[in-house]
mmCIF file of C-alpha atoms and ligand atoms in Angstrom:
data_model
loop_
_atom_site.group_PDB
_atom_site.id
_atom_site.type_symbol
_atom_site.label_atom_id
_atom_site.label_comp_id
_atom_site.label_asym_id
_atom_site.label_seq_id
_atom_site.Cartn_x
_atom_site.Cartn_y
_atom_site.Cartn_z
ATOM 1 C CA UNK A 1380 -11.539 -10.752 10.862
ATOM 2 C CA UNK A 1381 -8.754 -8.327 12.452
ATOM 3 C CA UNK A 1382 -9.689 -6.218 15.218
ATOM 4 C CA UNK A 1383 -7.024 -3.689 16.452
ATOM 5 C CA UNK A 1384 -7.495 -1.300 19.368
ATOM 6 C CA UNK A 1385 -5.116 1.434 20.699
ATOM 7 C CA UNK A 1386 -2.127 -0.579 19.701
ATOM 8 C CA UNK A 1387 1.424 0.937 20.564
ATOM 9 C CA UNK A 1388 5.161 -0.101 20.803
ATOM 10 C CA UNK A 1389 7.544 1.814 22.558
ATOM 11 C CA UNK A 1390 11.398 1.109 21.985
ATOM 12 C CA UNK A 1391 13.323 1.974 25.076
ATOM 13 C CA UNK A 1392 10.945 5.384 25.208
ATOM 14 C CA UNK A 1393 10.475 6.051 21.521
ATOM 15 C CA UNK A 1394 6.929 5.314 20.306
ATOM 16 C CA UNK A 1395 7.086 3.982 17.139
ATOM 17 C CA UNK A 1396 3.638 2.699 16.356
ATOM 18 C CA UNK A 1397 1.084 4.995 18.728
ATOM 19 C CA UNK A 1398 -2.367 4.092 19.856
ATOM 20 C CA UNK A 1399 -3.768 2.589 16.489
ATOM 21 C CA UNK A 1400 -7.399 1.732 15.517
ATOM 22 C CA UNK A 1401 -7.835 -0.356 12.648
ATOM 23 C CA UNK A 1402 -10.810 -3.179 11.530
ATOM 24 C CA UNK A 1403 -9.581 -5.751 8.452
ATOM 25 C CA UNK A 1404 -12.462 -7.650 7.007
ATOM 26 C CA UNK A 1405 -12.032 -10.868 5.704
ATOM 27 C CA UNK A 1406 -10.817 -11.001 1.672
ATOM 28 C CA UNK A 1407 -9.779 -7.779 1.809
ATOM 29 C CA UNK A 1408 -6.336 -6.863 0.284
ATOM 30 C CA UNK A 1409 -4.706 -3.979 2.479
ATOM 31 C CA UNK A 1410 -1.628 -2.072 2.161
ATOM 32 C CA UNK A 1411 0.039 -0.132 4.847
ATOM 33 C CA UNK A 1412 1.467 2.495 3.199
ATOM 34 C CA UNK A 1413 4.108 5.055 4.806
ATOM 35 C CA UNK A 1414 7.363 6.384 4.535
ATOM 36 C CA UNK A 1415 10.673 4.972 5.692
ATOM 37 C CA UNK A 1416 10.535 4.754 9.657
ATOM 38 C CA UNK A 1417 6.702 4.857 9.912
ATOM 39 C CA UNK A 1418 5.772 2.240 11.912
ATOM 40 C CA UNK A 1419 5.036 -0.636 9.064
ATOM 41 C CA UNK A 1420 7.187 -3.291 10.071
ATOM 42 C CA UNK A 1421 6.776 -2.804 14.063
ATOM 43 C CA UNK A 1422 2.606 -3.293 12.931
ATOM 44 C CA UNK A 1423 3.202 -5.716 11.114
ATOM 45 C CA UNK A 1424 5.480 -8.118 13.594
ATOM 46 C CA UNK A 1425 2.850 -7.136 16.424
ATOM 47 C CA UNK A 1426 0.405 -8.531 13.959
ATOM 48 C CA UNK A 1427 1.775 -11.466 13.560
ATOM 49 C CA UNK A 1428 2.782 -12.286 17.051
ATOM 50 C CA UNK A 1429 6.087 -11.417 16.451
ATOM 51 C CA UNK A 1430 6.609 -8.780 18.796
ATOM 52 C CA UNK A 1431 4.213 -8.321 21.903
ATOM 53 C CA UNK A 1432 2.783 -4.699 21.917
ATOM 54 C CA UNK A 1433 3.428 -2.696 24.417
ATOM 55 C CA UNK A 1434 -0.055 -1.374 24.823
ATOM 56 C CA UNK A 1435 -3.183 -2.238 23.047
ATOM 57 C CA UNK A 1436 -4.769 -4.983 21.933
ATOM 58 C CA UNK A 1437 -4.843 -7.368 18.706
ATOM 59 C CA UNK A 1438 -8.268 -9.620 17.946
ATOM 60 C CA UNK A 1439 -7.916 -12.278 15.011
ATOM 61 C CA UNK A 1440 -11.469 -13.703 15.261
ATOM 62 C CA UNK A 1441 -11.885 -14.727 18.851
ATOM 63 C CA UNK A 1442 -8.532 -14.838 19.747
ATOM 64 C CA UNK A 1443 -6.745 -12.126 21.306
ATOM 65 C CA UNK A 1444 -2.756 -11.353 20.926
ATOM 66 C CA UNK A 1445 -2.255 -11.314 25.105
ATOM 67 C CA UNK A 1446 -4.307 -14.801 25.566
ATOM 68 C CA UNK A 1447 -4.080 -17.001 22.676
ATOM 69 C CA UNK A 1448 -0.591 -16.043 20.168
ATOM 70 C CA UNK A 1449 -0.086 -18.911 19.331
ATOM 71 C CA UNK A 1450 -3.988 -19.626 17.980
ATOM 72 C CA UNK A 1451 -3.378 -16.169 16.129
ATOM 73 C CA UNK A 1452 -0.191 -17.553 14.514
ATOM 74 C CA UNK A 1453 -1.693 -20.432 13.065
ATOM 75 C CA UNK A 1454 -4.178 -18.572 11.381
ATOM 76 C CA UNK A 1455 -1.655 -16.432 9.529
ATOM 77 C CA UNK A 1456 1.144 -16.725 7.206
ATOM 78 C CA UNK A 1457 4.647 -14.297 7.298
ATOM 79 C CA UNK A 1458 6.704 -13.339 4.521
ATOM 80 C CA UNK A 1459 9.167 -10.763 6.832
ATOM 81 C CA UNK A 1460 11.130 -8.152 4.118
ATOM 82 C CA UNK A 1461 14.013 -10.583 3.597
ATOM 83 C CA UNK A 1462 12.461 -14.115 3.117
ATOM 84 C CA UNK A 1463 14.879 -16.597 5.626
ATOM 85 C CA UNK A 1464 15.802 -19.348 3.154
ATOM 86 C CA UNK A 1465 17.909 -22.084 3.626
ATOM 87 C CA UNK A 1466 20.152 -21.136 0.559
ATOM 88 C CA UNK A 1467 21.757 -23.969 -0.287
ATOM 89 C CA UNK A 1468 19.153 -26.124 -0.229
ATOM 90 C CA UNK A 1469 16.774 -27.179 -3.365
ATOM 91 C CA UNK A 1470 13.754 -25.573 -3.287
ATOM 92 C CA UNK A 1471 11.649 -28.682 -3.473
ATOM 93 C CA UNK A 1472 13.933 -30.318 -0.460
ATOM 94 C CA UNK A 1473 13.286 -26.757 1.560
ATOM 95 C CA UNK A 1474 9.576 -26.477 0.860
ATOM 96 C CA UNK A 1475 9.514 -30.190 2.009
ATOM 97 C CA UNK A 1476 11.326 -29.794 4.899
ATOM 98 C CA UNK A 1477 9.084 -26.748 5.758
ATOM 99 C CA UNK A 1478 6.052 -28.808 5.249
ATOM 100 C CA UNK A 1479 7.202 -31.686 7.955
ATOM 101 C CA UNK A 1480 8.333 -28.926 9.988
ATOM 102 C CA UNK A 1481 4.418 -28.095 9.586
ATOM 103 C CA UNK A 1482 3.181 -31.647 10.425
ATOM 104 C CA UNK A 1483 1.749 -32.183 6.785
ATOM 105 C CA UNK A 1484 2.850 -35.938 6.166
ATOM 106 C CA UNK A 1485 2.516 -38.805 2.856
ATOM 107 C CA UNK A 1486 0.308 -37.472 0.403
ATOM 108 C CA UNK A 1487 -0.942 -34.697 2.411
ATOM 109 C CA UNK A 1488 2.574 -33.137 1.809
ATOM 110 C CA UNK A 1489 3.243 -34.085 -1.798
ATOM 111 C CA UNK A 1490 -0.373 -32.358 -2.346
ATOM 112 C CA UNK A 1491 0.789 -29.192 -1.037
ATOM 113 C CA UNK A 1492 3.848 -28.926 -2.330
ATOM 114 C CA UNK A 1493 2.301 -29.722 -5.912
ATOM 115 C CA UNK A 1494 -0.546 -26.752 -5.267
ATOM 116 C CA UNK A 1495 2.202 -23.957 -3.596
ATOM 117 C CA UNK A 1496 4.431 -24.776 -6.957
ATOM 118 C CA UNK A 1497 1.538 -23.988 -9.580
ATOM 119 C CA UNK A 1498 0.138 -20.991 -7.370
ATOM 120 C CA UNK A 1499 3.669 -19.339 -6.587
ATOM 121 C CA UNK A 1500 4.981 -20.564 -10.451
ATOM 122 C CA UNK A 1501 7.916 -22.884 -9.206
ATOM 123 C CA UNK A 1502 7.200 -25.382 -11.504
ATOM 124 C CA UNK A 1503 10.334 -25.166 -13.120
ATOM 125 C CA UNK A 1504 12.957 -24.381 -10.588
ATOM 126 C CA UNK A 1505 11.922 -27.118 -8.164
ATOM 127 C CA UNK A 1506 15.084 -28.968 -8.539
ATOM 128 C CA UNK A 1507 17.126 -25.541 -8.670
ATOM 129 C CA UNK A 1508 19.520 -24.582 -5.740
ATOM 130 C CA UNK A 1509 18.222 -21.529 -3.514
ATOM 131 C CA UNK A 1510 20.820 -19.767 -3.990
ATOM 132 C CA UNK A 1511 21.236 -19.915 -7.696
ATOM 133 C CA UNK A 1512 17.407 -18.050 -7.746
ATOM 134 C CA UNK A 1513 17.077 -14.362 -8.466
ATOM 135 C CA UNK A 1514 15.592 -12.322 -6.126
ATOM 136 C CA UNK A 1515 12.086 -12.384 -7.698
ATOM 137 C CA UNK A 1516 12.242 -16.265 -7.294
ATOM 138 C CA UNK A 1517 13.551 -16.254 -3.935
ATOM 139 C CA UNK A 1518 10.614 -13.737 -3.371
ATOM 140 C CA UNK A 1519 8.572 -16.799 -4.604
ATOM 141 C CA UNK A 1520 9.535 -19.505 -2.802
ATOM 142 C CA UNK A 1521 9.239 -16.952 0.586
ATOM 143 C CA UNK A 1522 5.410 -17.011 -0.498
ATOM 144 C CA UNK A 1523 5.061 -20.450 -0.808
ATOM 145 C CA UNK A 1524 6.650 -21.364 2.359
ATOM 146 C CA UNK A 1525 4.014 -18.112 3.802
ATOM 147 C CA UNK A 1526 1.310 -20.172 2.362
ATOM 148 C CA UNK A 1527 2.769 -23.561 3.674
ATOM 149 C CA UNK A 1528 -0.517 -24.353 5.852
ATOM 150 C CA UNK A 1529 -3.161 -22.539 3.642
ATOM 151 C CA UNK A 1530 -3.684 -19.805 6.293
ATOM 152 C CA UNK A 1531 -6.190 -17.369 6.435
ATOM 153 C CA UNK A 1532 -4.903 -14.590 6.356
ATOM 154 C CA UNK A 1533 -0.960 -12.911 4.730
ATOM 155 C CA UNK A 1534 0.872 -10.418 5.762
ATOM 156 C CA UNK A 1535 3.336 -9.467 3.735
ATOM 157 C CA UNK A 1536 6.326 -6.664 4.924
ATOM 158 C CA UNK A 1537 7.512 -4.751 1.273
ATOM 159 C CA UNK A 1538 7.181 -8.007 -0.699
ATOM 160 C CA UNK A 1539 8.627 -6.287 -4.061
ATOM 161 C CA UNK A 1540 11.644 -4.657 -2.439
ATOM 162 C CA UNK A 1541 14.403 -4.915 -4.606
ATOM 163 C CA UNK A 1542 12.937 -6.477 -7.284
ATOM 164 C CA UNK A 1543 13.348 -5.645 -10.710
ATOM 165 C CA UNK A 1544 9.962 -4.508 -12.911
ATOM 166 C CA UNK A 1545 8.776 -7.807 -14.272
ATOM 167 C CA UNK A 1546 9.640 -9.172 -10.812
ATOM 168 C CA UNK A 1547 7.065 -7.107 -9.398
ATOM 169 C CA UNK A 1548 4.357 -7.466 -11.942
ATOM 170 C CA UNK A 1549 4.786 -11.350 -11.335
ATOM 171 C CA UNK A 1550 4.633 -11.353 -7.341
ATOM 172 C CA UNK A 1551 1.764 -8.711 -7.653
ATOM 173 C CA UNK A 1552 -0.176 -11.106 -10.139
ATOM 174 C CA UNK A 1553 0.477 -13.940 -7.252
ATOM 175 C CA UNK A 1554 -0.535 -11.555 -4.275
ATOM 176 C CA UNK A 1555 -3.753 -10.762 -5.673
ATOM 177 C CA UNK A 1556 -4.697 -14.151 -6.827
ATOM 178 C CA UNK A 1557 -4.077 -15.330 -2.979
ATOM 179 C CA UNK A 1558 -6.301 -12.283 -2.402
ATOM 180 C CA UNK A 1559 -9.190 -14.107 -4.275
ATOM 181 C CA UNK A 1560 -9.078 -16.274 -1.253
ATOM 182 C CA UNK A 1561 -7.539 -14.880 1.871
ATOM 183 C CA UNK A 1562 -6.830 -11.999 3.889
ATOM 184 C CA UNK A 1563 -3.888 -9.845 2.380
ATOM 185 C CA UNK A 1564 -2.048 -7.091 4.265
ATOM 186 C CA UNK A 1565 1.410 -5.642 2.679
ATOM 187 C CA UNK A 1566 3.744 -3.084 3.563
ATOM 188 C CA UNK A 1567 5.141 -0.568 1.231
ATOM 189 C CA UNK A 1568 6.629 2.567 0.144
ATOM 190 C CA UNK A 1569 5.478 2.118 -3.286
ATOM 191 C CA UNK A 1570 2.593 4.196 -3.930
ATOM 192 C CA UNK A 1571 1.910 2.747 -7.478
ATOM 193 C CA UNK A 1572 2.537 -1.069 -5.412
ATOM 194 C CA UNK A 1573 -0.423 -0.318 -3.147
ATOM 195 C CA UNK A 1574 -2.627 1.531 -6.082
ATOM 196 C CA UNK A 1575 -2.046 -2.058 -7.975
ATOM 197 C CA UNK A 1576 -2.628 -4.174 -5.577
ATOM 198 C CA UNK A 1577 -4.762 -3.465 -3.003
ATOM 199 C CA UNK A 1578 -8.319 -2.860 -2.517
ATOM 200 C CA UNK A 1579 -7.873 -0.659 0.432
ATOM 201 C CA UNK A 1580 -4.680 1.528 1.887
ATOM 202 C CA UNK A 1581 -3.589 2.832 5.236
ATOM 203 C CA UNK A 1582 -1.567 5.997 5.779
ATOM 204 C CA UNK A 1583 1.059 5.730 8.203
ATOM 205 C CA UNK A 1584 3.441 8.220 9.455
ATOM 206 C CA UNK A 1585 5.096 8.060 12.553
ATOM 207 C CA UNK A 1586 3.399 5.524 14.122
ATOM 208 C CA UNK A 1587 -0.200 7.176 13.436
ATOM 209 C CA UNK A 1588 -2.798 6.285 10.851
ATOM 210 C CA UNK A 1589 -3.265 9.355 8.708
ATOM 211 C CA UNK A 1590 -5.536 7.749 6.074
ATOM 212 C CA UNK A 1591 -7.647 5.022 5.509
ATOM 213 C CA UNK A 1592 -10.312 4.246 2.460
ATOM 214 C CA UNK A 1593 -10.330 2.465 -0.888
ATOM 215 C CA UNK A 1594 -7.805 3.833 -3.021
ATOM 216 C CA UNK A 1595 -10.607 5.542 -5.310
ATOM 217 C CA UNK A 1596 -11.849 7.086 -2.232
ATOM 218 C CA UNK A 1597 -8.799 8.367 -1.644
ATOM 219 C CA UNK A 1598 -7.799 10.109 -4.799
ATOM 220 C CA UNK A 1599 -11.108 11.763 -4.746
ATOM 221 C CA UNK A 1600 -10.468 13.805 -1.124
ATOM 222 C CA UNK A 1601 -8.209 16.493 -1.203
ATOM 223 C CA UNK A 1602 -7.756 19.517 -2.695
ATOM 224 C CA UNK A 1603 -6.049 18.673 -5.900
ATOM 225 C CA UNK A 1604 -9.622 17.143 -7.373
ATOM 226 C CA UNK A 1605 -10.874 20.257 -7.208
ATOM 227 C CA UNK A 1606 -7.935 22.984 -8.664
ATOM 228 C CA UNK A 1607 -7.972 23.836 -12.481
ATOM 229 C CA UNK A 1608 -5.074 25.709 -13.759
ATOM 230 C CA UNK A 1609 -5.562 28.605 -16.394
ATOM 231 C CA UNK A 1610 -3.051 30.127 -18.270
ATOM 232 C CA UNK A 1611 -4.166 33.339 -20.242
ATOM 233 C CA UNK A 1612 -2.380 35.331 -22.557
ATOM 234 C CA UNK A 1613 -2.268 38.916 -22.465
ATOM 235 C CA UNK A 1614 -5.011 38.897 -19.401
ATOM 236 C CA UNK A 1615 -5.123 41.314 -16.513
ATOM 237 C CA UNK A 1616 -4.641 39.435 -13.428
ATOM 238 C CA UNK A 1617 -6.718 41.780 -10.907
ATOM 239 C CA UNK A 1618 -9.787 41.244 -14.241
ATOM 240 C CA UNK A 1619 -9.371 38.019 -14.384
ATOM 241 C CA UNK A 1620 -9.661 36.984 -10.787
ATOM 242 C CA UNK A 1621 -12.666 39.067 -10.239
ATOM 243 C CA UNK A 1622 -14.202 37.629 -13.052
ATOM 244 C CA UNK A 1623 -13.515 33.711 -12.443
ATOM 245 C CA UNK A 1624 -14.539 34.058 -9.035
ATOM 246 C CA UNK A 1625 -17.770 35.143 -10.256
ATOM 247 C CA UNK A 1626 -18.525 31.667 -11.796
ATOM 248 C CA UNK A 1627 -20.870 29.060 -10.138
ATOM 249 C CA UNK A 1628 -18.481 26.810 -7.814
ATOM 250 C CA UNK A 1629 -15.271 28.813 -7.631
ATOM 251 C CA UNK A 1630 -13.754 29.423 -4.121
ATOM 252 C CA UNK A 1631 -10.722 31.127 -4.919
ATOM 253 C CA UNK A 1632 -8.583 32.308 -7.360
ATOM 254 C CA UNK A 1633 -4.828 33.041 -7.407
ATOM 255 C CA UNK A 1634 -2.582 34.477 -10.157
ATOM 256 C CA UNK A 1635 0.792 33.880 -10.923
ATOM 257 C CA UNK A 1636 3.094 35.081 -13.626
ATOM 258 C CA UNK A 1637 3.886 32.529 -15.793
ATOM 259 C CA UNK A 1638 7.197 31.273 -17.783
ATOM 260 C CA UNK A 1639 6.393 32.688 -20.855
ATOM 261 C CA UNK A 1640 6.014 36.514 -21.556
ATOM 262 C CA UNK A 1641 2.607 38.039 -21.170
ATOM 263 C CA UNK A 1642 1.413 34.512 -19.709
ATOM 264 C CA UNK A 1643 -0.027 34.441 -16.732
ATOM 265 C CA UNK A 1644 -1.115 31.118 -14.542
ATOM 266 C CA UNK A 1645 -4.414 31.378 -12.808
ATOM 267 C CA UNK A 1646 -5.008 28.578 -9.720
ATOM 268 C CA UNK A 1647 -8.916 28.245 -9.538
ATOM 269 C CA UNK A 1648 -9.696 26.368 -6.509
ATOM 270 C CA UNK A 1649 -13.488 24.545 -6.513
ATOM 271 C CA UNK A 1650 -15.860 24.081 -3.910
ATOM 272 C CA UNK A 1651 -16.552 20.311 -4.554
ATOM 273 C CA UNK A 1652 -14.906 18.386 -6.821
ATOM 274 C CA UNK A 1653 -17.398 19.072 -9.418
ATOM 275 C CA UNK A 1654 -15.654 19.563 -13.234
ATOM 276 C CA UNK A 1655 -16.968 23.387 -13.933
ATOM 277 C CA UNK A 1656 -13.990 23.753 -16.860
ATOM 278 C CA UNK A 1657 -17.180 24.494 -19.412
ATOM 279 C CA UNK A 1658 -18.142 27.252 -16.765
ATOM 280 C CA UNK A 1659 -14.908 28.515 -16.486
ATOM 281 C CA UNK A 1660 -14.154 28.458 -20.455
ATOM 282 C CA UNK A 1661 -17.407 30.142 -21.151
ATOM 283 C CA UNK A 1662 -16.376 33.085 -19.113
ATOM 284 C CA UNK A 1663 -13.185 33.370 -20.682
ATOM 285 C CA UNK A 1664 -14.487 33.016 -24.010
ATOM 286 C CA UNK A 1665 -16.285 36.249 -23.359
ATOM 287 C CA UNK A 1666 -13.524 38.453 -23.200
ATOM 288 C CA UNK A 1667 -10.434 38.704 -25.878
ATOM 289 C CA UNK A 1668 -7.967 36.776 -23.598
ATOM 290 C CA UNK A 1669 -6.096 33.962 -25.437
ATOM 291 C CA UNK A 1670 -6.991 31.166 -23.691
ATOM 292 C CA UNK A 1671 -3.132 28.724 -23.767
ATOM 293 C CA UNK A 1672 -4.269 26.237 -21.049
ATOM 294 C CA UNK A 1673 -7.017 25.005 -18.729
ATOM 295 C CA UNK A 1674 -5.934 22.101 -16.946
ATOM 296 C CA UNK A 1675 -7.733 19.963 -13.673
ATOM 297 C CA UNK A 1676 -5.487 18.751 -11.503
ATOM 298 C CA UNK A 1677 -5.504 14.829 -10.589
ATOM 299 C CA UNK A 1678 -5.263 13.758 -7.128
ATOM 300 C CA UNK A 1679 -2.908 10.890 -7.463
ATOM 301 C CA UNK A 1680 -2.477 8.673 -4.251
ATOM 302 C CA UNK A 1681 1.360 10.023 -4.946
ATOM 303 C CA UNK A 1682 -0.219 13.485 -4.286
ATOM 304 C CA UNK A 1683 -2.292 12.053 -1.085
ATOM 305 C CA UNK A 1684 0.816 10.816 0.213
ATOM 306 C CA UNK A 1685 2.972 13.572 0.046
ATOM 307 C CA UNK A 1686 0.606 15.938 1.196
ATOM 308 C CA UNK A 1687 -0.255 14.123 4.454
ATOM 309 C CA UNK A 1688 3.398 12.664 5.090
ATOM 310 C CA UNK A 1689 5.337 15.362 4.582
ATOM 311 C CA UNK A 1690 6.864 17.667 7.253
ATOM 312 C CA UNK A 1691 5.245 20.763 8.414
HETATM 313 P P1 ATP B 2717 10.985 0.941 6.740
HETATM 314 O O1 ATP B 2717 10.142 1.227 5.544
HETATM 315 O O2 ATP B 2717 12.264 1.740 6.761
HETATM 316 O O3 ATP B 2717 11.190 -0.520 7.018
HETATM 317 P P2 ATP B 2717 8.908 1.020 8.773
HETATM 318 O O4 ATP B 2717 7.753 1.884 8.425
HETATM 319 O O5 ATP B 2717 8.760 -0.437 8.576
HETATM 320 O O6 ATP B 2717 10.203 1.559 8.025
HETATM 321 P P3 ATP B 2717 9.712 0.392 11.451
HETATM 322 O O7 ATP B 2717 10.799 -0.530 10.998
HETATM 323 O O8 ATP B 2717 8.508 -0.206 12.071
HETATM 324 O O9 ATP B 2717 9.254 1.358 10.277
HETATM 325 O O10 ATP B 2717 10.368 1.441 12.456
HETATM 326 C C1 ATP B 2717 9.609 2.452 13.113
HETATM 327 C C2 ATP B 2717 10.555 3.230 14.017
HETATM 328 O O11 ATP B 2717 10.988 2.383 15.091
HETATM 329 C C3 ATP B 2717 11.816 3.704 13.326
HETATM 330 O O12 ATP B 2717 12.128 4.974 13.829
HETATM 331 C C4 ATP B 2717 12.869 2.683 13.725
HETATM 332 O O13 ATP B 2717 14.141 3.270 13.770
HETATM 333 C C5 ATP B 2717 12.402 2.264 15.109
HETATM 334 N N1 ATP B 2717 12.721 0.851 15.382
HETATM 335 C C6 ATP B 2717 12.346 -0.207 14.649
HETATM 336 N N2 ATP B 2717 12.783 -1.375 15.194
HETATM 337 C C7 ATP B 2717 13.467 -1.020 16.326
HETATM 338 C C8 ATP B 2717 14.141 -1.759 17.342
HETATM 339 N N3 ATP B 2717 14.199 -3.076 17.311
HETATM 340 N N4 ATP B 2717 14.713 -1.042 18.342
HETATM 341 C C9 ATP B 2717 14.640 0.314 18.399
HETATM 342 N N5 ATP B 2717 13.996 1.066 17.472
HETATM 343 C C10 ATP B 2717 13.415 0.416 16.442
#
């Protein structure tokens, strides 16, 4: 659906998104995920059209972004961070006026208004002034005007930014029902945001793709999927090491001293991912150290994240 080839913006010199790859199949729900500064938004507006890139190029079915924008605008819908509302209108009279503004006329328009209130819940606050809404609601009637012409695909730039924690579980629960249908990409910070609601993330950090893979996939790689902590009481560390490295699977094995007196914290580090905490007990079981913990790390996307974005 979304072909993107050595894409890059440069501001006045600085490269803030740099040479990109990226392929978006149609249906899927994808978050680009990065810190502050990465490069999301500047994506995201060359995505849409918004901004032309300065090198690179964007495909969107046939179209590309140098020979047919406007084609490529059509086919997608743009809620930017802060939704631009007219904020003292109604909400019914703006999504109306969006919806002529759109060419939908008669019935056509009453049709879509009536489908965008049921799928973006704005049932009730139809007749409510804009700027009486809370954020979440504002958030909402940003979507629906996003989804004014039914396009194909949504890009969404940190849609539950400021929002409070029902707010978020309610535009999430939107966001992937759209998903059902249509091509999804957000932006966010969130780790837990993209873990919810997307079927795939991207990595970025300073303008670069770091990682890319379903968001299992992703918690399995690293190295915290395969570290088990020990603690052993009243253990020799030089013993112990020797002896854990012994077992089937092991790599390496560090000691520390721990908090409590006599405890000592052993870092077993695994070849593959493998669980080997039987393996490892039954060696320690052997011997008369008091066994106080034996604990396998998760690899959290959290984990992911701040492993790959942070600075060396
Ligand atoms: P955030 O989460 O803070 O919105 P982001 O990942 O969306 O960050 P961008 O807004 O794309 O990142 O910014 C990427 C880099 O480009 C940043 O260093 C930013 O300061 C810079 N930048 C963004 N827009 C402009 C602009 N219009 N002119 C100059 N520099 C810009």
């Amino acid at each position: 659906m979304i072909h993107v080839e050595g894409l890059t913006k440069y501001y006045d010199g600085f490269c803030a998104v740099d040479h990109i790859d990226l392929d978006i199949k149609g249906g899927e729900i994808v978050g680009l995920l990065g810190p502050n500064g990465a490069g999301k938004t500047t994506t995201l507006r060359m995505l849409t059209g918004y901004f032309p890139p300065s090198a690179g190029d964007i495909r969107v079915k046939d179209f590309s972004i140098h020979q047919d924008a406007l084609a490529i605008k059509r086919l997608i819908g743009y809620l930017p961070e802060s939704a631009p509302l007219y904020k003292s209108m109604l909400v019914y009279d703006y999504l109306d006026h969006v919806a002529r503004v759109r060419g939908l006329e008669g019935d056509a328009r009453k049709n879509r208004l009536a489908v965008l209130a049921d799928m973006c819940g704005l049932r009730e606050i139809m007749h409510k002034t804009i700027d009486t809404l809370s954020k979440g609601l504002k958030q909402r009637v940003g979507l629906a005007h996003a989804m004014m012409s039914d396009p194909e695909i949504l890009i969404l730039d940190e849609p539950t930014s400021g929002l409070d924690p029902n707010q978020i579980v309610e535009i999430r629960e939107i966001i992937r029902k759209i998903g059902e249908r249509k091509t999804v990409i957000l932006s966010t910070h969130i780790l837990s945001e993209a873990e919810a609601t997307c079927d795939r993330v991207i990595i970025i950090n300073k303008g670069r793709i770091i990682a890319d893979g379903g968001t299992q996939e992703l918690t399995a790689r690293g190295n915290h999927a395969n570290r088990i902590q020990i603690g052993l009481l009243r253990a020799d560390a030089g013993i112990v090491c020797a002896r854990l490295k012994a077992v089937r699977g092991v790599n390496d094995v560090t000691a520390a001293n721990g908090e409590d007196p006599g405890l000592t914290r052993f870092n077993v580090l695994c070849a593959s991912a493998d669980d080997i905490r039987a393996d490892l007990y039954a060696a320690i079981k052997a011997t008369d150290w008091i066994l106080v913990e034996l604990i396998r790390e998760n690899q959290t996307l959290e984990s992911i994240f701040r492993e790959l974005t942070r600075e060396n």
